[in-house]
Short mmCIF file of C-alpha atoms in Angstrom, two decimals:
data_model
loop_
_atom_site.label_atom_id
_atom_site.label_comp_id
_atom_site.label_asym_id
_atom_site.label_seq_id
_atom_site.Cartn_x
_atom_site.Cartn_y
_atom_site.Cartn_z
CA MET V 1 -68.43 -16.04 -89.17
CA ILE V 2 -69.48 -17.29 -92.61
CA LEU V 3 -65.94 -16.74 -93.92
CA LEU V 4 -64.48 -18.62 -90.96
CA ASN V 5 -66.91 -21.47 -91.61
CA ILE V 6 -65.69 -21.65 -95.20
CA ALA V 7 -62.07 -21.45 -94.03
CA PHE V 8 -62.66 -24.29 -91.56
CA TYR V 9 -64.03 -26.72 -94.12
CA ALA V 10 -61.42 -25.63 -96.66
CA PHE V 11 -58.76 -26.36 -94.03
CA ILE V 12 -60.07 -29.89 -93.54
CA ALA V 13 -60.06 -30.46 -97.30
CA VAL V 14 -56.53 -29.09 -97.67
CA VAL V 15 -55.17 -31.23 -94.85
CA THR V 16 -56.82 -34.27 -96.43
CA ILE V 17 -55.03 -33.51 -99.71
CA GLN V 18 -51.70 -33.02 -97.92
CA VAL V 19 -52.06 -36.26 -95.97
CA ILE V 20 -52.82 -38.17 -99.19
CA TYR V 21 -49.65 -36.79 -100.77
CA TYR V 22 -47.47 -37.67 -97.79
CA LEU V 23 -48.94 -41.07 -96.92
CA PHE V 24 -49.70 -42.45 -100.37
CA LEU V 25 -47.08 -40.79 -102.57
CA PHE V 26 -44.07 -39.46 -100.67
CA SER V 27 -43.98 -42.41 -98.27
CA LYS V 28 -43.13 -44.65 -101.23
CA PHE V 29 -39.64 -43.16 -101.17
CA ALA V 30 -39.37 -42.10 -97.52
CA PHE V 31 -39.74 -45.70 -96.30
CA LEU V 32 -37.86 -47.30 -99.19
CA HIS V 33 -34.61 -49.11 -98.44
CA PRO V 34 -31.72 -48.83 -100.91
CA LYS V 35 -31.39 -51.94 -103.02
CA GLN V 36 -27.85 -53.09 -103.58
CA GLU V 37 -27.48 -53.59 -107.31
CA THR V 38 -24.82 -55.85 -108.81
CA PRO V 39 -22.10 -53.80 -110.55
CA LYS V 40 -22.48 -54.06 -114.31
CA ASP V 41 -19.00 -52.92 -115.44
CA ILE V 42 -20.54 -51.64 -118.67
CA ALA V 43 -18.65 -49.02 -120.69
CA VAL V 44 -19.89 -45.54 -119.72
CA SER V 45 -19.35 -42.04 -121.09
CA ILE V 46 -19.44 -39.26 -118.48
CA LEU V 47 -20.52 -35.95 -120.00
CA ILE V 48 -19.70 -32.56 -118.50
CA CYS V 49 -20.85 -29.40 -120.26
CA ALA V 50 -18.83 -26.41 -119.07
CA LYS V 51 -19.14 -22.70 -119.75
CA ASN V 52 -16.49 -20.58 -118.01
CA GLU V 53 -15.74 -23.32 -115.47
CA ALA V 54 -11.92 -23.31 -115.44
CA ASP V 55 -11.58 -23.19 -111.65
CA ASN V 56 -14.25 -25.81 -111.04
CA LEU V 57 -12.72 -28.20 -113.56
CA LYS V 58 -9.32 -27.93 -111.87
CA LYS V 59 -10.93 -28.66 -108.52
CA PHE V 60 -13.50 -31.37 -109.30
CA LEU V 61 -12.42 -33.16 -112.48
CA PRO V 62 -9.80 -35.26 -110.61
CA TYR V 63 -12.63 -36.82 -108.57
CA ILE V 64 -14.31 -37.87 -111.82
CA LEU V 65 -11.12 -39.29 -113.28
CA ASN V 66 -10.31 -41.24 -110.10
CA GLN V 67 -13.49 -43.28 -110.13
CA GLU V 68 -13.04 -46.99 -109.37
CA TYR V 69 -14.42 -48.30 -112.63
CA PRO V 70 -12.90 -50.45 -115.38
CA ASP V 71 -14.15 -48.76 -118.55
CA PHE V 72 -15.21 -45.14 -118.90
CA GLU V 73 -14.46 -42.02 -120.89
CA VAL V 74 -15.00 -38.40 -119.91
CA VAL V 75 -16.47 -36.14 -122.59
CA LEU V 76 -15.67 -32.52 -121.76
CA ILE V 77 -17.84 -30.05 -123.66
CA ASN V 78 -16.53 -26.50 -123.85
CA ASP V 79 -19.58 -24.37 -124.52
CA ASN V 80 -18.00 -21.23 -126.00
CA SER V 81 -16.16 -20.26 -122.80
CA HIS V 82 -14.22 -17.00 -122.63
CA ASP V 83 -12.00 -17.99 -119.69
CA ASP V 84 -9.36 -20.75 -119.50
CA THR V 85 -11.87 -23.62 -119.61
CA LEU V 86 -10.58 -25.06 -122.90
CA ASP V 87 -6.93 -24.78 -121.79
CA ILE V 88 -7.72 -26.65 -118.56
CA MET V 89 -9.54 -29.36 -120.53
CA GLU V 90 -6.57 -29.76 -122.85
CA ASP V 91 -4.17 -29.99 -119.89
CA PHE V 92 -6.20 -32.84 -118.40
CA ALA V 93 -6.56 -34.54 -121.78
CA ALA V 94 -2.77 -34.52 -122.26
CA LYS V 95 -2.41 -36.55 -119.05
CA ASN V 96 -5.48 -38.82 -119.37
CA ASN V 97 -6.18 -40.85 -122.48
CA ASN V 98 -9.85 -41.40 -121.57
CA ILE V 99 -10.76 -37.73 -122.03
CA LYS V 100 -12.47 -36.47 -125.19
CA ILE V 101 -12.92 -32.74 -125.78
CA VAL V 102 -15.81 -31.25 -127.73
CA ASN V 103 -15.19 -27.57 -128.43
CA VAL V 104 -18.51 -25.97 -129.32
CA ILE V 105 -18.41 -23.07 -131.74
CA PRO V 106 -21.68 -21.13 -131.48
CA THR V 107 -23.98 -20.88 -134.45
CA GLU V 108 -26.55 -18.19 -135.07
CA ALA V 109 -29.43 -20.67 -134.74
CA PHE V 110 -28.28 -22.16 -131.43
CA PHE V 111 -26.25 -19.34 -129.86
CA GLY V 112 -25.89 -19.80 -126.11
CA ASN V 113 -28.01 -22.96 -126.12
CA LYS V 114 -26.70 -25.61 -123.71
CA LYS V 115 -28.87 -28.26 -125.35
CA TYR V 116 -27.02 -27.75 -128.62
CA ALA V 117 -23.67 -28.17 -126.84
CA LEU V 118 -24.87 -31.30 -125.04
CA THR V 119 -26.17 -32.76 -128.29
CA LEU V 120 -22.72 -32.42 -129.86
CA GLY V 121 -21.18 -34.06 -126.80
CA ILE V 122 -23.61 -36.98 -126.88
CA LYS V 123 -22.93 -37.54 -130.57
CA ALA V 124 -19.18 -37.53 -129.90
CA SER V 125 -19.39 -40.02 -127.01
CA LYS V 126 -18.33 -43.55 -127.89
CA ASN V 127 -20.36 -45.52 -125.32
CA GLU V 128 -24.04 -46.41 -125.21
CA PHE V 129 -24.47 -45.61 -121.51
CA LEU V 130 -24.27 -41.90 -120.60
CA LEU V 131 -23.81 -40.33 -117.17
CA PHE V 132 -24.26 -36.58 -116.79
CA THR V 133 -22.96 -34.18 -114.17
CA ASP V 134 -21.82 -30.55 -113.94
CA ALA V 135 -18.37 -29.02 -113.76
CA ASP V 136 -18.98 -27.82 -110.19
CA CYS V 137 -20.01 -31.27 -108.92
CA GLN V 138 -17.94 -33.65 -106.84
CA PRO V 139 -18.90 -37.34 -106.61
CA ASN V 140 -19.54 -38.31 -103.00
CA SER V 141 -17.31 -41.37 -103.39
CA LYS V 142 -15.02 -43.13 -105.85
CA TYR V 143 -17.89 -45.57 -106.47
CA TRP V 144 -20.32 -42.97 -107.85
CA LEU V 145 -20.01 -44.27 -111.40
CA GLN V 146 -20.33 -47.88 -110.28
CA GLU V 147 -23.43 -47.18 -108.19
CA MET V 148 -25.24 -45.21 -110.89
CA SER V 149 -24.43 -47.58 -113.77
CA ALA V 150 -25.44 -50.64 -111.73
CA HIS V 151 -29.10 -49.63 -112.10
CA PHE V 152 -29.11 -50.09 -115.87
CA ASN V 153 -30.63 -53.32 -117.17
CA GLN V 154 -32.62 -54.54 -120.17
CA THR V 155 -35.66 -52.45 -119.25
CA LYS V 156 -34.21 -49.65 -117.08
CA THR V 157 -32.62 -47.18 -119.48
CA ILE V 158 -32.88 -44.06 -117.27
CA VAL V 159 -31.32 -43.65 -113.82
CA LEU V 160 -32.22 -40.71 -111.56
CA GLY V 161 -29.62 -39.76 -108.95
CA TYR V 162 -29.39 -37.26 -106.10
CA GLY V 163 -27.46 -34.00 -106.46
CA ALA V 164 -26.80 -32.63 -102.98
CA TYR V 165 -25.30 -29.30 -101.92
CA THR V 166 -22.39 -28.57 -99.61
CA LYS V 167 -23.37 -27.82 -96.02
CA ILE V 168 -22.41 -24.34 -94.76
CA LYS V 169 -22.59 -23.75 -91.00
CA ASN V 170 -24.70 -20.91 -89.62
CA SER V 171 -26.25 -20.11 -93.00
CA PHE V 172 -30.03 -19.96 -93.23
CA LEU V 173 -29.86 -19.61 -97.01
CA ASN V 174 -27.82 -22.81 -97.21
CA LYS V 175 -30.41 -24.67 -95.16
CA LEU V 176 -33.21 -23.26 -97.30
CA ILE V 177 -31.46 -24.33 -100.52
CA ARG V 178 -30.84 -27.83 -99.18
CA PHE V 179 -34.43 -28.12 -97.93
CA GLU V 180 -35.77 -27.13 -101.35
CA THR V 181 -33.40 -29.66 -102.94
CA LEU V 182 -34.55 -32.30 -100.46
CA LEU V 183 -38.22 -31.60 -101.23
CA THR V 184 -37.56 -31.77 -104.97
CA ALA V 185 -35.74 -35.09 -104.58
CA LEU V 186 -38.53 -36.49 -102.39
CA GLN V 187 -40.96 -35.58 -105.15
CA TYR V 188 -39.13 -36.93 -108.20
CA PHE V 189 -38.00 -40.11 -106.43
CA SER V 190 -41.54 -40.72 -105.08
CA TYR V 191 -43.19 -40.03 -108.42
CA ALA V 192 -40.75 -42.42 -110.11
CA LYS V 193 -41.53 -45.15 -107.54
CA SER V 194 -45.24 -44.52 -108.17
CA GLY V 195 -44.80 -45.12 -111.90
CA ILE V 196 -45.15 -41.47 -112.97
CA PRO V 197 -41.55 -40.15 -113.23
CA PHE V 198 -41.45 -36.48 -114.16
CA MET V 199 -37.91 -35.11 -113.81
CA GLY V 200 -34.27 -35.62 -112.95
CA VAL V 201 -31.37 -33.28 -112.18
CA GLY V 202 -28.49 -32.77 -114.58
CA ARG V 203 -26.01 -32.85 -111.68
CA ASN V 204 -26.56 -36.60 -111.42
CA LEU V 205 -28.46 -38.28 -114.22
CA ALA V 206 -27.87 -41.25 -116.54
CA TYR V 207 -29.56 -42.68 -119.61
CA LYS V 208 -28.80 -44.79 -122.64
CA LYS V 209 -27.88 -43.05 -125.85
CA GLU V 210 -30.74 -44.79 -127.67
CA VAL V 211 -33.21 -43.00 -125.38
CA PHE V 212 -31.81 -39.69 -126.58
CA PHE V 213 -31.88 -40.50 -130.29
CA ASN V 214 -35.26 -42.26 -130.19
CA ALA V 215 -36.69 -39.02 -128.81
CA ASN V 216 -34.89 -36.95 -131.47
CA GLY V 217 -32.83 -35.41 -128.72
CA PHE V 218 -34.00 -32.07 -127.35
CA ILE V 219 -35.82 -31.09 -130.53
CA ASN V 220 -39.28 -30.95 -128.89
CA HIS V 221 -38.16 -28.25 -126.47
CA MET V 222 -35.02 -26.83 -128.09
CA GLN V 223 -36.61 -23.38 -128.00
CA VAL V 224 -36.71 -23.58 -124.18
CA ARG V 225 -33.21 -22.63 -123.06
CA SER V 226 -33.31 -24.62 -119.80
CA GLY V 227 -34.63 -28.15 -119.26
CA ASP V 228 -31.88 -30.31 -120.72
CA ASP V 229 -32.41 -32.51 -117.66
CA ASP V 230 -35.96 -32.20 -116.29
CA LEU V 231 -37.81 -31.45 -119.55
CA PHE V 232 -36.04 -34.27 -121.34
CA ILE V 233 -36.80 -36.76 -118.55
CA ASN V 234 -40.39 -35.47 -118.44
CA GLN V 235 -40.64 -36.35 -122.11
CA VAL V 236 -38.99 -39.81 -122.17
CA ALA V 237 -39.37 -41.35 -118.69
CA THR V 238 -42.02 -44.04 -118.14
CA ASN V 239 -43.01 -46.41 -115.35
CA LYS V 240 -41.02 -49.17 -117.06
CA ASN V 241 -37.75 -47.52 -118.14
CA THR V 242 -36.85 -45.46 -115.05
CA SER V 243 -34.82 -46.45 -112.00
CA ILE V 244 -33.66 -44.42 -109.00
CA CYS V 245 -30.29 -44.52 -107.23
CA PHE V 246 -29.94 -42.99 -103.77
CA THR V 247 -27.08 -44.77 -101.99
CA LYS V 248 -24.80 -42.21 -100.34
CA GLU V 249 -21.91 -43.37 -102.52
CA SER V 250 -23.92 -42.31 -105.58
CA PHE V 251 -24.54 -38.67 -104.56
CA THR V 252 -22.88 -35.71 -106.20
CA ILE V 253 -22.09 -32.62 -104.12
CA SER V 254 -22.23 -29.09 -105.54
CA ASN V 255 -21.43 -25.66 -104.14
CA PRO V 256 -24.73 -23.83 -103.52
CA LYS V 257 -25.48 -20.20 -104.22
CA THR V 258 -24.36 -17.89 -101.43
CA THR V 259 -26.69 -14.93 -101.99
CA PHE V 260 -30.48 -14.80 -102.13
CA LYS V 261 -30.26 -12.87 -105.40
CA ASP V 262 -28.28 -15.59 -107.20
CA TRP V 263 -30.44 -18.38 -105.77
CA LEU V 264 -33.68 -16.64 -106.73
CA LEU V 265 -32.43 -16.21 -110.31
CA GLN V 266 -31.56 -19.92 -110.43
CA LYS V 267 -34.98 -20.93 -109.09
CA ARG V 268 -36.74 -18.58 -111.50
CA ARG V 269 -35.12 -20.47 -114.37
CA HIS V 270 -36.20 -23.81 -112.91
CA VAL V 271 -39.78 -22.71 -112.28
CA SER V 272 -40.11 -21.27 -115.79
CA THR V 273 -39.24 -24.71 -117.19
CA ALA V 274 -41.92 -26.55 -115.20
CA LYS V 275 -44.74 -24.99 -117.23
CA HIS V 276 -43.65 -27.21 -120.13
CA TYR V 277 -44.18 -30.46 -118.18
CA LYS V 278 -46.91 -32.91 -119.13
CA ALA V 279 -50.39 -31.87 -117.98
CA THR V 280 -50.63 -34.71 -115.42
CA HIS V 281 -47.38 -33.70 -113.75
CA LYS V 282 -48.23 -30.00 -113.75
CA THR V 283 -51.59 -30.74 -112.14
CA LEU V 284 -50.14 -32.95 -109.40
CA LEU V 285 -47.31 -30.52 -108.63
CA ALA V 286 -49.62 -27.48 -108.62
CA LEU V 287 -52.15 -29.20 -106.36
CA PHE V 288 -49.43 -30.03 -103.85
CA TYR V 289 -47.97 -26.50 -103.75
CA ILE V 290 -51.40 -24.84 -103.57
CA SER V 291 -52.52 -27.15 -100.75
CA GLN V 292 -49.21 -26.52 -98.97
CA PHE V 293 -49.73 -22.74 -99.17
CA LEU V 294 -53.38 -22.98 -98.09
CA PHE V 295 -52.54 -25.28 -95.19
CA TRP V 296 -50.36 -22.69 -93.48
CA THR V 297 -52.56 -19.73 -94.45
CA LEU V 298 -55.77 -21.32 -93.17
CA ALA V 299 -54.16 -22.89 -90.10
CA ILE V 300 -52.68 -19.58 -88.94
CA THR V 301 -55.96 -17.76 -89.60
CA LEU V 302 -58.10 -20.30 -87.71
CA LEU V 303 -55.70 -20.65 -84.79
CA ILE V 304 -55.34 -16.88 -84.35
CA THR V 305 -59.11 -16.45 -84.31
CA THR V 306 -59.46 -19.60 -82.11
CA TYR V 307 -62.28 -20.74 -84.39
CA SER V 308 -63.12 -24.36 -83.47
CA TRP V 309 -59.56 -24.62 -82.17
CA GLN V 310 -60.37 -27.92 -80.39
CA ILE V 311 -60.75 -29.48 -83.86
CA VAL V 312 -58.30 -27.33 -85.83
CA LEU V 313 -55.34 -27.85 -83.49
CA PRO V 314 -55.38 -31.70 -83.52
CA ILE V 315 -55.77 -31.71 -87.32
CA PHE V 316 -52.92 -29.22 -87.63
CA LEU V 317 -50.68 -31.31 -85.36
CA LEU V 318 -51.56 -34.50 -87.26
CA ARG V 319 -50.37 -32.98 -90.52
CA ILE V 320 -47.19 -31.66 -88.85
CA LEU V 321 -46.51 -35.11 -87.38
CA ILE V 322 -46.89 -36.85 -90.75
CA PHE V 323 -44.75 -34.14 -92.37
CA TYR V 324 -42.02 -34.70 -89.76
CA ILE V 325 -42.07 -38.47 -90.11
CA VAL V 326 -41.83 -38.45 -93.92
CA PHE V 327 -39.26 -35.67 -94.10
CA GLY V 328 -37.33 -37.13 -91.17
CA LYS V 329 -36.98 -40.46 -92.96
CA THR V 330 -36.05 -38.71 -96.21
CA SER V 331 -33.52 -36.43 -94.48
CA LYS V 332 -31.71 -39.39 -92.98
CA LYS V 333 -31.78 -41.28 -96.29
CA LEU V 334 -30.29 -38.35 -98.21
CA ASP V 335 -27.88 -37.28 -95.45
CA GLU V 336 -29.61 -34.00 -94.59
CA LYS V 337 -30.32 -34.79 -90.92
CA ASP V 338 -29.29 -31.34 -89.69
CA LEU V 339 -32.39 -29.87 -91.37
CA ILE V 340 -34.90 -31.84 -89.30
CA ILE V 341 -35.19 -29.39 -86.39
CA PHE V 342 -35.84 -26.47 -88.78
CA LEU V 343 -38.35 -28.19 -91.09
CA PRO V 344 -41.57 -26.18 -90.41
CA PHE V 345 -39.72 -22.84 -90.55
CA LEU V 346 -37.99 -23.80 -93.79
CA GLU V 347 -41.29 -24.93 -95.30
CA ILE V 348 -43.02 -21.63 -94.46
CA PHE V 349 -40.13 -19.55 -95.77
CA LEU V 350 -39.85 -21.62 -98.95
CA ILE V 351 -43.58 -21.19 -99.65
CA GLY V 352 -43.11 -17.43 -99.41
CA MET V 353 -40.10 -17.53 -101.75
CA GLN V 354 -41.95 -19.71 -104.27
CA LEU V 355 -44.85 -17.27 -104.31
CA THR V 356 -42.39 -14.42 -104.90
CA ILE V 357 -40.70 -16.34 -107.73
CA PHE V 358 -44.04 -17.17 -109.37
CA ILE V 359 -45.19 -13.53 -109.32
CA THR V 360 -41.79 -12.27 -110.53
CA ASN V 361 -41.81 -14.73 -113.44
CA LEU V 362 -45.21 -13.45 -114.51
CA ILE V 363 -43.74 -9.96 -114.78
CA ALA V 364 -40.42 -10.76 -116.50
CA LYS V 365 -38.77 -13.84 -118.01
CA PRO V 366 -35.57 -15.07 -116.31
CA LYS V 367 -32.23 -15.39 -118.09
CA HIS V 368 -30.83 -18.81 -118.96
CA TRP V 369 -27.54 -20.77 -118.92
CA LYS V 370 -24.52 -18.52 -118.41
#
């Protein structure tokens, strides 16, 4: 009985924490309406770092080149590929005069380091405004470049975009991946709107070249193989220099992993990077995930034992209602409406997977890049 008493009061505290996150942090994005920015028509360099991406370049590069935009170049960075990536790049370059190829020859000091390859690409780019995506990404419209670049101004030198994943029917893994991506986007968009931006995704991210060089590039975390997107943004983003772009025309769409093994390896890499975030961000993120885990653990325990169920059940339903409202709004905003009916199940399963990833990472370090 004493343990159940402790669990009951802990449950109330955990729900309070969760409600604060959803109502005072995540709602800042969930209830935000897209602001139509005036197109800037500034010269932009699109950077794509590719390692063994010949097939993806053939499939998706035409969507990049066909953007409705007056002045842009595409910097293709071949990061020591051993397939036909460089040949495909050269074929496209022969037919498009706005393509620049950077062929990265590995050095002993930076062997297999994507940040080194990206640094060479950034230095080779001719424009001040940089837009990053991956070789397996397709812009959601021919106005992707226009939408993202429109958010630059005299003070906003970083633009965070949304990198969605292709929907696959009758696939639970696909729904889980897209839910995790949706949750991540809800977090980094909400944190940015709250003045504490902490990350962006390399599938859809833009910043001015001066931001990169003023920070001495990736030098502060060059030893960390991953994090060319989130660690860099964690370092340089502030409440004054960061903007978010989430119009549907600005999305990029990528092919998700199709096996749990591949997805878990990808998430292990991402999670291992987060430990290098600023202390404030690590604390806020950890508090949310711990309270999320404890909410379901304590709720199930108290409801099974029927301990003070007349109080526990309404509190449980209140949190679920707030969760549904915030995620429902976010799902519609980011075109993930098909996830709404599965939200609680996806949340529970994702918590279990995150716990598995955390424990696995404590035992062995994940591999990086390709």
